[in-house]
Coordinates of C-alpha atoms and ligand atoms in Angstrom, one line a residue:
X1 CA 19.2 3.7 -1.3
X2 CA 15.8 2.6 -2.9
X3 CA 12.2 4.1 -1.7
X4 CA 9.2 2.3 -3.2
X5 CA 5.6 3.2 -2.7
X6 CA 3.1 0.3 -2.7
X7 CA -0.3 0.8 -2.9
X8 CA -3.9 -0.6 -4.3
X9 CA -4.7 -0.4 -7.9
X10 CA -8.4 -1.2 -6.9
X11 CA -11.1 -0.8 -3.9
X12 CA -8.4 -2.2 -1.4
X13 CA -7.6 -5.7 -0.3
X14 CA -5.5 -6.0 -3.5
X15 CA -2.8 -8.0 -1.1
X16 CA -1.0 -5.2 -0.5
X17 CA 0.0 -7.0 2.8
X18 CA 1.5 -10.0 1.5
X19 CA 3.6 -8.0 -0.4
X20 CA 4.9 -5.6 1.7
X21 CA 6.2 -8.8 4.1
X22 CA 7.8 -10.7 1.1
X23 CA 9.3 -6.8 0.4
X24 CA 10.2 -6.5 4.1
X25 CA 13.1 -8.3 4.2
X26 CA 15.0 -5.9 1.3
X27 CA 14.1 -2.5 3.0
X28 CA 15.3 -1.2 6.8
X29 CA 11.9 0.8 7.4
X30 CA 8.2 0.4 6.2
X31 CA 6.0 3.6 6.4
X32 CA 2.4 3.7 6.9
X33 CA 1.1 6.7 5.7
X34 CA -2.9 7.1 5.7
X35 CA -5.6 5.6 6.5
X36 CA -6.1 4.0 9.8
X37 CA -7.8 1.0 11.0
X38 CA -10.2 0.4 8.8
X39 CA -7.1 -1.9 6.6
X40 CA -7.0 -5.1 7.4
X41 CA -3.8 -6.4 5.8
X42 CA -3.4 -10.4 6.0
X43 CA 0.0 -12.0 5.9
X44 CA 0.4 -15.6 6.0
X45 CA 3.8 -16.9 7.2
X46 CA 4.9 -20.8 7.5
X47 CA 1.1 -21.1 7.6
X48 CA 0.6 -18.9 10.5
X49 CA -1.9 -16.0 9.4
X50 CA -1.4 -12.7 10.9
X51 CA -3.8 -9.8 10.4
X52 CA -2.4 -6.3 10.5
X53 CA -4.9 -2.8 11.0
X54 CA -2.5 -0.5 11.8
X55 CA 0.9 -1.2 12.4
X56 CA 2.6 -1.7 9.1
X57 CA 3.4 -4.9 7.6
X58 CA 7.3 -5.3 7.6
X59 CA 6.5 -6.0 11.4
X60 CA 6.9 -9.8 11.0
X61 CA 10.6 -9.2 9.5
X62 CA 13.0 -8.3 12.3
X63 CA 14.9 -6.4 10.7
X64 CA 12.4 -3.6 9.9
X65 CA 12.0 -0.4 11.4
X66 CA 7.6 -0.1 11.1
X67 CA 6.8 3.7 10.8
X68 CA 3.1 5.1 11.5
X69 CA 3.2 8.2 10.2
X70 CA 1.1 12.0 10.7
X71 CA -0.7 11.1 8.1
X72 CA -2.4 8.0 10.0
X73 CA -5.3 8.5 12.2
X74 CA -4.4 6.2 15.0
X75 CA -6.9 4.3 17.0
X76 CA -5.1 4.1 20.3
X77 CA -6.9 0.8 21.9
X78 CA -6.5 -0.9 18.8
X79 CA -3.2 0.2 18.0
X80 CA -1.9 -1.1 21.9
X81 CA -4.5 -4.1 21.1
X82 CA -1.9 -4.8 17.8
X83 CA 1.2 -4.7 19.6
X84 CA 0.2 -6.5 22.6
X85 CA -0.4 -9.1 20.7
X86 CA 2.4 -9.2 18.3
X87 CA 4.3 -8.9 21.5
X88 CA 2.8 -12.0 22.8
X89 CA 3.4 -13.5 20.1
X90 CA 7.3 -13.0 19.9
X91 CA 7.3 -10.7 17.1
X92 CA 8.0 -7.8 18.6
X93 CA 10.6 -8.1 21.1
X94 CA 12.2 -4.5 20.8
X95 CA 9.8 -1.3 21.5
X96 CA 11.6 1.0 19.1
X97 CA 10.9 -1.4 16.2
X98 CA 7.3 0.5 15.8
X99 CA 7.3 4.4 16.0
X100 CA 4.4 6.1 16.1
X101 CA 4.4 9.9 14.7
X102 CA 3.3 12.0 17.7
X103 CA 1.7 14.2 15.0
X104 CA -0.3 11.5 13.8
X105 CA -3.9 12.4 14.7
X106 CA -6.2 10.0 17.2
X107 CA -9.3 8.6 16.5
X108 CA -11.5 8.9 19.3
X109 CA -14.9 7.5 20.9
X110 CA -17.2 10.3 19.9
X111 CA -15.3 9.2 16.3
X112 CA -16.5 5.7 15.8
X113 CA -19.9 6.7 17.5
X114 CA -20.6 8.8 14.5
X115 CA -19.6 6.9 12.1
X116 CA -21.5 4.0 13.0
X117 CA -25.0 6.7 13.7
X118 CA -24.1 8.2 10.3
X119 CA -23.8 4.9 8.3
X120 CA -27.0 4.0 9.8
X121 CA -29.3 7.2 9.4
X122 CA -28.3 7.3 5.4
X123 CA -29.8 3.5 5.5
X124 CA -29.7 2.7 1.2
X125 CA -27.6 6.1 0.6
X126 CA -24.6 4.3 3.0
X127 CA -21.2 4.1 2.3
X128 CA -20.4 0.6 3.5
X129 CA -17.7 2.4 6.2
X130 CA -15.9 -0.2 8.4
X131 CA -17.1 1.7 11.4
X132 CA -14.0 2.5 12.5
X133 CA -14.5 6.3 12.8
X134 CA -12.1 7.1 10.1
X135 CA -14.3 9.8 8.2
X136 CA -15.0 11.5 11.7
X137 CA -11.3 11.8 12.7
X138 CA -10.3 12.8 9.1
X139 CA -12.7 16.0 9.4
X140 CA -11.8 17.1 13.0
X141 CA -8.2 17.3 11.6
X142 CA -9.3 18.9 8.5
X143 CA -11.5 21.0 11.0
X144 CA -8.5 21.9 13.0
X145 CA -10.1 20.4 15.8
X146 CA -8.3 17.3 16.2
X147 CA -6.4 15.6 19.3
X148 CA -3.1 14.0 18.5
X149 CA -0.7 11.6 19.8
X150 CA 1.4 13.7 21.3
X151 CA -1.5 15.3 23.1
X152 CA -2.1 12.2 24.9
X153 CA 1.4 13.1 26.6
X154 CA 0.7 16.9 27.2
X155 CA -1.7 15.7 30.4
X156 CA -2.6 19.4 31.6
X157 CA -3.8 20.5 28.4
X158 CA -5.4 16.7 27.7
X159 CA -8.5 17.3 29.7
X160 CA -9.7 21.1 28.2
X161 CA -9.0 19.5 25.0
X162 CA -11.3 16.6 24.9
X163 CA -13.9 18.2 27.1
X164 CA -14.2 20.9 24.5
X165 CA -14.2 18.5 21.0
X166 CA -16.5 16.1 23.7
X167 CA -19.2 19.4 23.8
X168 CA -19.6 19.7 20.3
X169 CA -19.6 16.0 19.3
X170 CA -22.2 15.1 21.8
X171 CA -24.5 17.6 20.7
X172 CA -24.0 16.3 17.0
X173 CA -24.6 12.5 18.4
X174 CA -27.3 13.2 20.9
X175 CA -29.5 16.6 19.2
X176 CA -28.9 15.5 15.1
X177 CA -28.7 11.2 15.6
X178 CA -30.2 10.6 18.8
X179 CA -27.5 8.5 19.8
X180 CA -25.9 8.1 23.1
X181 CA -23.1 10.9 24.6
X182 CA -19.7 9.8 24.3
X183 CA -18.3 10.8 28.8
X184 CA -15.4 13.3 28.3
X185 CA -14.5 11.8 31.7
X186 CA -14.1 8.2 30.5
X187 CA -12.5 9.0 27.7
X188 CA -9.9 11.4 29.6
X189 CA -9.4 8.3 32.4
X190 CA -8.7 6.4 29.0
X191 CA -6.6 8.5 27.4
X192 CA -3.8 9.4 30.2
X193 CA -3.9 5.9 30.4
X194 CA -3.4 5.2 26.7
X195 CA -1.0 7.8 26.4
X196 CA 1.4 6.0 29.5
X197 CA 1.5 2.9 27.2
X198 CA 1.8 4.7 24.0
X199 CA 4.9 6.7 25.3
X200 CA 7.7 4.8 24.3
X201 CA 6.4 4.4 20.5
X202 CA 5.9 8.3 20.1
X203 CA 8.4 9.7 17.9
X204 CA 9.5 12.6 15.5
X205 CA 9.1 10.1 12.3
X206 CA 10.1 12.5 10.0
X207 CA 13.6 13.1 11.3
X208 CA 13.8 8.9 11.3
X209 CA 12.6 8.9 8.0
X210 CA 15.1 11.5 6.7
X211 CA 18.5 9.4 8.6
X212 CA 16.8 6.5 7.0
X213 CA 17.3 8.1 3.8
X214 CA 20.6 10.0 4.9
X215 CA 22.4 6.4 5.6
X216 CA 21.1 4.6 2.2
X217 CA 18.1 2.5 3.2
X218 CA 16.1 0.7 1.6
X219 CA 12.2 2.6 2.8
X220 CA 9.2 1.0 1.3
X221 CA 6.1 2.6 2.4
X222 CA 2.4 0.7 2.1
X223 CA -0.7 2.1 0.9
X224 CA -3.9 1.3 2.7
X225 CA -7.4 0.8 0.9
X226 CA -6.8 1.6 -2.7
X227 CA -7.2 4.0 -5.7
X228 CA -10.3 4.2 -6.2
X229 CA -11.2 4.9 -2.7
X230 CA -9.2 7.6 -2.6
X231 CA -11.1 10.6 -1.5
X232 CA -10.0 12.7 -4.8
X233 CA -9.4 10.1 -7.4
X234 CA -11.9 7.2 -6.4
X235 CA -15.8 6.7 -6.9
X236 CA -16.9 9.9 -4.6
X237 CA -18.6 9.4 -2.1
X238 CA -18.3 6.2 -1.6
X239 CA -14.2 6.3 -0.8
X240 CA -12.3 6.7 2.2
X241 CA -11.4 9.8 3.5
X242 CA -7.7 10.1 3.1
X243 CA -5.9 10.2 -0.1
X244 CA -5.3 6.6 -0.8
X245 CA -2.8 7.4 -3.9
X246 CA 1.2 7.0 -4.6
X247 CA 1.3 11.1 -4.3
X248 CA -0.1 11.0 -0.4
X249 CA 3.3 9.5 1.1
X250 CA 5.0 12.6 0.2
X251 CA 2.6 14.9 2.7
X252 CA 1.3 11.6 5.0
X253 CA 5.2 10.3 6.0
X254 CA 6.7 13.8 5.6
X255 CA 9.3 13.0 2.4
X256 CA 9.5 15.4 -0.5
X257 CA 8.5 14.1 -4.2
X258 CA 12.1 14.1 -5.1
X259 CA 12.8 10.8 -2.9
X260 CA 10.2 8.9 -4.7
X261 CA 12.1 6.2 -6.9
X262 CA 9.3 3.6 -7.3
X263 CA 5.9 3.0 -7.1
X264 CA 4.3 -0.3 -7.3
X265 CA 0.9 -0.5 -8.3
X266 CA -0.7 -3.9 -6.7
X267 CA -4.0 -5.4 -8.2
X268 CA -5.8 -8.5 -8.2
X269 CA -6.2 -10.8 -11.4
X270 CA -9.4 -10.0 -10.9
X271 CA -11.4 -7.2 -9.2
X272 CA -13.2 -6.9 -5.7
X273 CA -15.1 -4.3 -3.7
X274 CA -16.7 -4.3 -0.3
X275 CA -19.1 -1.4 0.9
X276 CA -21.0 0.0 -0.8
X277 CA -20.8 2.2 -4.8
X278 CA -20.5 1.6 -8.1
X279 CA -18.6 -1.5 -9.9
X280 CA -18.5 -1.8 -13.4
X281 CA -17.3 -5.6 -14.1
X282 CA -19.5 -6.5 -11.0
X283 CA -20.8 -10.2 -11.5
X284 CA -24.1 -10.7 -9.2
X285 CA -24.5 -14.4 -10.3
X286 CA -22.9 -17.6 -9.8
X287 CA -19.6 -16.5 -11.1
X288 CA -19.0 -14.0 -8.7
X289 CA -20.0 -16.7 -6.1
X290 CA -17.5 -18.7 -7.4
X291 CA -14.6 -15.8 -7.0
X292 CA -15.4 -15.3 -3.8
X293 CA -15.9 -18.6 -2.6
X294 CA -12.2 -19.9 -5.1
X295 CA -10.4 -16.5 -3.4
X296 CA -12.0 -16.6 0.3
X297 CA -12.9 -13.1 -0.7
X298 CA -14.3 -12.3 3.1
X299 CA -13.3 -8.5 4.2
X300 CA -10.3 -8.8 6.3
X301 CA -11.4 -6.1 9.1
X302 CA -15.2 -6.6 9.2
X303 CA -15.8 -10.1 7.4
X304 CA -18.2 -9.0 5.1
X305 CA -18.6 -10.7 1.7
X306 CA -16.4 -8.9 -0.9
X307 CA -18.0 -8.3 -4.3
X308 CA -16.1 -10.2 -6.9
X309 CA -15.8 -9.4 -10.9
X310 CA -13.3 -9.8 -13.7
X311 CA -10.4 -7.7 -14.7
X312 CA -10.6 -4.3 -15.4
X313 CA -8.0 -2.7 -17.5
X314 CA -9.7 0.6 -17.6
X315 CA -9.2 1.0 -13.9
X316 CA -5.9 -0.2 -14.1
X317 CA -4.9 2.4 -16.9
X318 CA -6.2 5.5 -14.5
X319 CA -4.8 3.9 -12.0
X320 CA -1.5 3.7 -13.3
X321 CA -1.7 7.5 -14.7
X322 CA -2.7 9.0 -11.1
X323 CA 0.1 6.6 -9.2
X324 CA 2.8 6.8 -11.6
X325 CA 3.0 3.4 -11.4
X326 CA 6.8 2.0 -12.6
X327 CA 5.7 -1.9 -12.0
X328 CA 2.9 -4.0 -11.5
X329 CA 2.2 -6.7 -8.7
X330 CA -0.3 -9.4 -9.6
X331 CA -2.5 -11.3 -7.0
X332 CA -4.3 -14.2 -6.6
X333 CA -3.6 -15.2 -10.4
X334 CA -4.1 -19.1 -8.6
X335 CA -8.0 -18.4 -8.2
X336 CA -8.4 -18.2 -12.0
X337 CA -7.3 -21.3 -12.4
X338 CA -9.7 -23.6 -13.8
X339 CA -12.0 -21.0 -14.6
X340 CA -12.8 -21.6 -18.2
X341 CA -12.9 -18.6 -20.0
X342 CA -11.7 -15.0 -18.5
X343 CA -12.4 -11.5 -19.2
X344 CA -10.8 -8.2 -19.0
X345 CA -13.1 -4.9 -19.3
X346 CA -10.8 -3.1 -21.6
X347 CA -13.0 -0.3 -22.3
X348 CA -16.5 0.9 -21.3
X349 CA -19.5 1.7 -22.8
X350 CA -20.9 5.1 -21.4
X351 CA -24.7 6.4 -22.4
X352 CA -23.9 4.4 -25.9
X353 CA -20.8 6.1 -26.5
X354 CA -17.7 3.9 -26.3
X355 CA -14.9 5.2 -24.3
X356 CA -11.4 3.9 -23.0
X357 CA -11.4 6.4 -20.2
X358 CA -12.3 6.0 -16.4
X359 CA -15.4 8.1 -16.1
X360 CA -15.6 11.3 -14.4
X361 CA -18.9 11.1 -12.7
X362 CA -20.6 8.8 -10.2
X363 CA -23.8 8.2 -13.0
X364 CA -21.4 7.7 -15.7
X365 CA -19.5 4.7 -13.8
X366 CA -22.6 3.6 -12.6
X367 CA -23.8 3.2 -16.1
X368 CA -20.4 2.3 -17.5
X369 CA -20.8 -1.3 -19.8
X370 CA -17.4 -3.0 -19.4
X371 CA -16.4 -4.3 -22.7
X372 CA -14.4 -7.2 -22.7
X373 CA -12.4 -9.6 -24.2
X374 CA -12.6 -12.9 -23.5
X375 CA -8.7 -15.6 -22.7
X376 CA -9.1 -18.8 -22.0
X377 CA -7.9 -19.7 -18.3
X378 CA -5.4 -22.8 -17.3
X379 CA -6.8 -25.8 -15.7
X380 CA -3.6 -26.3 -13.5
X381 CA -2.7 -25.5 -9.9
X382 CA 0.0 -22.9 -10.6
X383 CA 0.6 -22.4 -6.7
X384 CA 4.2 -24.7 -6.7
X385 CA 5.5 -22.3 -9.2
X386 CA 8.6 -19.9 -8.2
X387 CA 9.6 -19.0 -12.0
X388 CA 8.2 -16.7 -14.4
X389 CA 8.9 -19.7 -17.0
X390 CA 7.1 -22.4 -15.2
X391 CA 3.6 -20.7 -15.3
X392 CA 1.6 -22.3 -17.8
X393 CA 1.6 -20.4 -21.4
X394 CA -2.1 -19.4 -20.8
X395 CA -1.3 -17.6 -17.6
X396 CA 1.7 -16.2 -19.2
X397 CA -0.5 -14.7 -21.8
X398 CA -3.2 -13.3 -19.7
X399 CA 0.0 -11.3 -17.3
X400 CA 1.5 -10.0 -20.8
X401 CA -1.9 -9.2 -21.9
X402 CA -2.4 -6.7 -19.1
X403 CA 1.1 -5.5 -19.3
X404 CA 0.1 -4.6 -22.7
X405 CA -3.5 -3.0 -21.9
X406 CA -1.5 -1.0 -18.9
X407 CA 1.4 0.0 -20.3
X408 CA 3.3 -1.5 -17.0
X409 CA 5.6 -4.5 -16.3
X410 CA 4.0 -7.2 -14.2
X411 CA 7.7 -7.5 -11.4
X412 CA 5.7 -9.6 -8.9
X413 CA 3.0 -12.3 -9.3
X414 CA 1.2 -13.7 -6.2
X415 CA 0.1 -17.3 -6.8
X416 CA -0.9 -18.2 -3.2
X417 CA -1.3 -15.9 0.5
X418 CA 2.0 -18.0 2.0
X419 CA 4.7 -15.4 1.7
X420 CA 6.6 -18.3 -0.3
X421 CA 4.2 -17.9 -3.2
X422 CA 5.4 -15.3 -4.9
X423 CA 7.3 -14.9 -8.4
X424 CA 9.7 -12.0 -8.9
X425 CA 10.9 -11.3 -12.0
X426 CA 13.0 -8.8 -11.1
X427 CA 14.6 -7.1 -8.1
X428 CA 12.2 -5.1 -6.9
X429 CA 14.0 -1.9 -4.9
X430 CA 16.5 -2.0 -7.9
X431 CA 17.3 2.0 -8.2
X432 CA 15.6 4.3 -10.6
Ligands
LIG501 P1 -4.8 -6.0 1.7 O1 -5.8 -5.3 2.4 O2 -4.5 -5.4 0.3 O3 -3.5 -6.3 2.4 O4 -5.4 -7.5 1.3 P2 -6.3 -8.4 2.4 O5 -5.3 -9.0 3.3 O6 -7.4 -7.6 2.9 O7 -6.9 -9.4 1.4 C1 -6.2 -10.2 0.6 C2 -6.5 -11.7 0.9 O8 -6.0 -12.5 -0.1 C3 -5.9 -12.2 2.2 O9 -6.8 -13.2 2.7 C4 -4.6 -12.9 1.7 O10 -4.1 -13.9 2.6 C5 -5.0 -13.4 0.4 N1 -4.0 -13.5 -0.7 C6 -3.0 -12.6 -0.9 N2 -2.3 -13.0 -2.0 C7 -2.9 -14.1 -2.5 C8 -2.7 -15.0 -3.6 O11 -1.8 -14.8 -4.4 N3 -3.5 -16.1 -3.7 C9 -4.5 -16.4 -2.8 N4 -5.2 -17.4 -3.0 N5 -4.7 -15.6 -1.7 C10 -4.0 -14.5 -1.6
LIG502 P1 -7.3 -2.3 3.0 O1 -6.1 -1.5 3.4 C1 -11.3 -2.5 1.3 C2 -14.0 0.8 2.2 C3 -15.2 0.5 3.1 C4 -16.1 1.5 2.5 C5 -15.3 2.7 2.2 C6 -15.2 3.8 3.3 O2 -7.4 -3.6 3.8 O3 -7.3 -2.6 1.5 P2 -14.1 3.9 5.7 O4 -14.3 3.0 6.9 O5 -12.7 4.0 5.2 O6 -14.7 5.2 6.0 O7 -15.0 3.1 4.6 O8 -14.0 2.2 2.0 N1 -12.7 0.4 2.8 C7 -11.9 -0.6 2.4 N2 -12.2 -1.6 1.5 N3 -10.1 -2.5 1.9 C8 -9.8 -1.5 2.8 O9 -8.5 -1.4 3.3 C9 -10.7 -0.6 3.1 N4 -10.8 0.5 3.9 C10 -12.0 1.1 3.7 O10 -15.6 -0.8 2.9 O11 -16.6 1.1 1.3
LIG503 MG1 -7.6 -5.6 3.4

C-alpha cells in the first residue's frame, strides 16, 4: 500500500491532470481534496481530450475508485453536468465509481453571484477569480453557515436552511453590489431536485478511504490550483481560498499525516499564471507570446490567456519545503524545444539586496528581480521519446539542473498532453 499526494508546484495548470491519468492505472482510488470547480484538468487520451472540473481524474481508468472529498466545495449542476457526460460518453458505466462526501460543502447561486459582483466592484484591485463562487462557498463554511451535500437529502430541513443563508446573501448582493436577488424558491425547486440525482454518489468517504488503506491500495490523491495559490502559502490575496498544499489532504480527504508516503510536486519547464497578482519571471513581450502560443497556454476552465515566463527555481525551492516534496514531475519540457537560449530565476533581487528566498510580502515579490542563468535549449522534437536516455543531452542537463537547484529527483517528465508521452524513471507509488 502506497498513498501519493500530487499537487501544483506553481499558479495551477502545472498538468496535474495528465498525470494523475497516466498514475491512475497503479492506484485503486484517486481523492480530490479541495478546491472545487474552478480546476480545469485536461487529459488527452488516444487523442480524445477530456476536461475534468470536478470529478477527479483517475475517472478515465476503470479501475479507479474517484473520491470527492469534505474538503471540496461541490457545485451540484456542474458536478451532475460532469457525470452526465462522462456517462454519455461510456466512461462511467458503474455509479459507485464516483463518491461524493456528503460532508463536502455546496456551492450555491447566491455563491457565484458574488463572486462574479465582487470581482467586478474591485475593477483594477481584482483577483482574476474564475467566477465560480469558490471564495463565497469557502467563507459560508468557515462562517458555519454553509449547506452541504448531505443537506440536499435532509428535505424538511432543506428549505429553512436555504431560505435563511438566501436572507443574508441577498441583502449583501442587492443593499452592498446592487446586483440581482438570488429566489430561495428556485434554488430550493433546484436543490430537491439536484439532491434526487446526486443520491446514489453520496457517501461517508472517509470510511472508503480508510478500507482503501485497510486492504493495501494504492490511493493517489490530486491537488487542484497550485502552491502559490494557496490561501496560506501563495501570493495573498491573489490565491484561492482553500489550502492548495500537500498538508491539506490530511484535513480535506479525512487521512492522518502518518499515511502520507509520497508527495509529488508537478511543475512546468517553465512557469504560467492566469488572474491576476504578482509574477516574478513574467515575460510581457514576444517571448512570452511565443510560450503561450508553442504551449497552447489558454486557461482550461475560463479560456483566458495564461501568462507565460521562464523557470523559477526559487519557487520551486519554497515549494518543495512547504509540500515535502519526495519527487519531481516535469511538464511540457517539448515547448522549450527550439527555443534558443533558456533561463531559470535561481534567486531574486529584492530592494537591491540579493536573496535565495521566496519573499514574504506581496511588495517584496512584486519587486522581486529574478536572476538567472541562462542553458542553451535543444532544437529537436523530443515528443517520440519514452526513455530518460533518449532525451537529447541538452534537455538532460536542463532536468538535472533543476534537480540540482531543488534538491528533488525529476521521477516523471511530460513531453506531450497524450497520456503516452510521458517518461518515468522510476516507479512512482514505489513505498517509502
Ligand atoms: P492542470 O490544471 O494542472 O491539470 O493543467 P491544465 O489541464 O489546466 O493545463 C495543462 C495543459 O497542458 C493542458 O492543455 C494539457 O493537455 C497540456 N499538457 C500537459 N502536459 C503536457 C506536455 O507535456 N506537453 C504539452 N505540449 N502539453 C501538455
Ligand atoms: P487548476 O486545478 C490556474 C486562480 C484564478 C485566480 C485565483 C482565484 O486547473 O490548476 P478562484 O476562482 O479560485 O477564487 O480564483 O486562482 N485559479 C487557478 N489558476 N489553475 C487553476 O486550477 C486555478 N483555480 C483558480 O485564476 O487567479
Ligand atoms: Mg487547469
Amino acid at each position: 500500500m502506497t498513498t501519493l499526494v500530487a499537487v501544483g508546484a506553481q499558479w495551477g495548470d502545472e498538468g496535474k491532470g495528465k498525470i494523475v491519468d497516466w498514475l491512475a492505472p497503479q492506484a485503486q482510488l484517486v481523492v480530490r481534496f479541495h478546491g472545487g470547480n474552478n480546476a480545469g484538468h485536461t487529459l488527452v487520451v488516444e487523442g480524445e481530450q477530456t476536461i475534468l472540473h470536478v470529478v477527479p481524474a483517475g475517472i478515465l481508468d476503470p479501475g479507479t475508485v474517484n473520491v470527492i472529498g469534505p474538503g471540496v466545495v461541490v457545485d451540484p449542476t456542474v458536478l451532475l453536468g460532469e457525470l452526465a457526460e462522462l456517462e454519455r460518453r461510456g466512461a462511467l458505466r458503474d455509479p459507485s465509481r464516483v463518491r461524493v462526501s456528503g460532508r463536502a460543502h455546496l456551492i450555491l447561486p447566491w455563491h457565484t453571484a458574488l463572486d462574479k459582483a465582487r470581482e467586478e466592484a474591485a475593477r483594477k484591485r481584482a483577483i482574476g477569480t474564475t467566477g465560480r463562487g469558490i471564495g463565497p462557498a469557502y467563507e459560508d463554511k468557515v462562517a458555519r453557515r454553509g449547506i452541504r451535500v448531505a443537506d440536499l437529502l435532509r428535505v424538511e430541513d432543506l428549505r429553512e436552511a436555504i431560505h435563511r443563508v438566501a436572507e443574508q446573501k441577498n441583502f449583501e448582493l442587492v443593499e452592498f453590489y446592487r446586483w440581482e436577488a438570488v429566489d430561495p424558491e428556485h434554488v430550493y425547486a433546484q436543490a430537491l431536485e439536484l439532491g434526487r440525482q446526486l443520491e446514489p454518489y453520496v457517501d461517508h468517504t472517509e470510511r472508503t478511504l480508510e478500507s482503501a488503506l485497510r486492504e493495501g491500495k494504492n490511493v493517489l490523491f490530486e491537488g487542484a490550483q497550485g502552491t502559490f495559490l494557496d490561501i496560506d502559502h501563495g501570493t495573498y490575496p491573489y490565491v484561492t481560498s482553500s489550502n492548495c498544499v500537500a498538508g491539506a489532504v490530511c484535513a480535506g480527504a479525512g487521512i492522518g499525516p502518518t499515511r502520507i508516503d509520497r508527495v509529488l510536486g508537478i511543475t512546468k519547464a517553465y512557469t504560467t499564471r492566469v488572474g491576476g497578482g504578482p509574477f516574478p519571471t513574467e515575460e510581457t513581450g514576444a517571448l512570452g507570446e511565443k510560450l503561450r502560443a508553442v504551449g497552447a497556454e489558454f486557461g482550461a476552465t475560463t479560456g483566458r490567456p495564461r501568462r507565460c515566463g521562464w523557470l523559477d527555481a526559487v519557487m520551486l525551492r519554497e515549494a518543495a519545503t512547504v509540500n515535502g516534496f519526495t519527487q519531481l514531475a516535469i511538464n511540457k519540457l517539448d515547448v522549450l524545444a527550439g527555443m534558443g537560449e533558456l533561463r531559470i530565476a535561481t534567486a531574486y533581487r529584492v530592494n537591491g539586496k540579493l536573496t535565495h528566498e521566496f519573499p514574504m510580502t506581496l511588495s517584496e515579490i512584486e519587486s522581486a528581480e529574478p536572476v538567472y542563468e541562462t542553458h542553451e535549449a535543444w532544437a529537436e522534437d523530443i515528443s517520440s521519446c519514452r526513455r530518460y536516455e533518449e532525451l537529447p543531452d541538452a534537455a538532460r542537463r536542463y532536468i538535472e539542473r533543476v534537480e540540482a537547484l531543488v534538491g528533488v529527483p525529476v521521477e516523471l517528465i511530460s513531453i506531450g498532453p497524450g497520456r503516452d508521452e510521458t517518461i518515468s524513471r522510476t516507479e512512482p507509488f514505489r513505498p517509502a
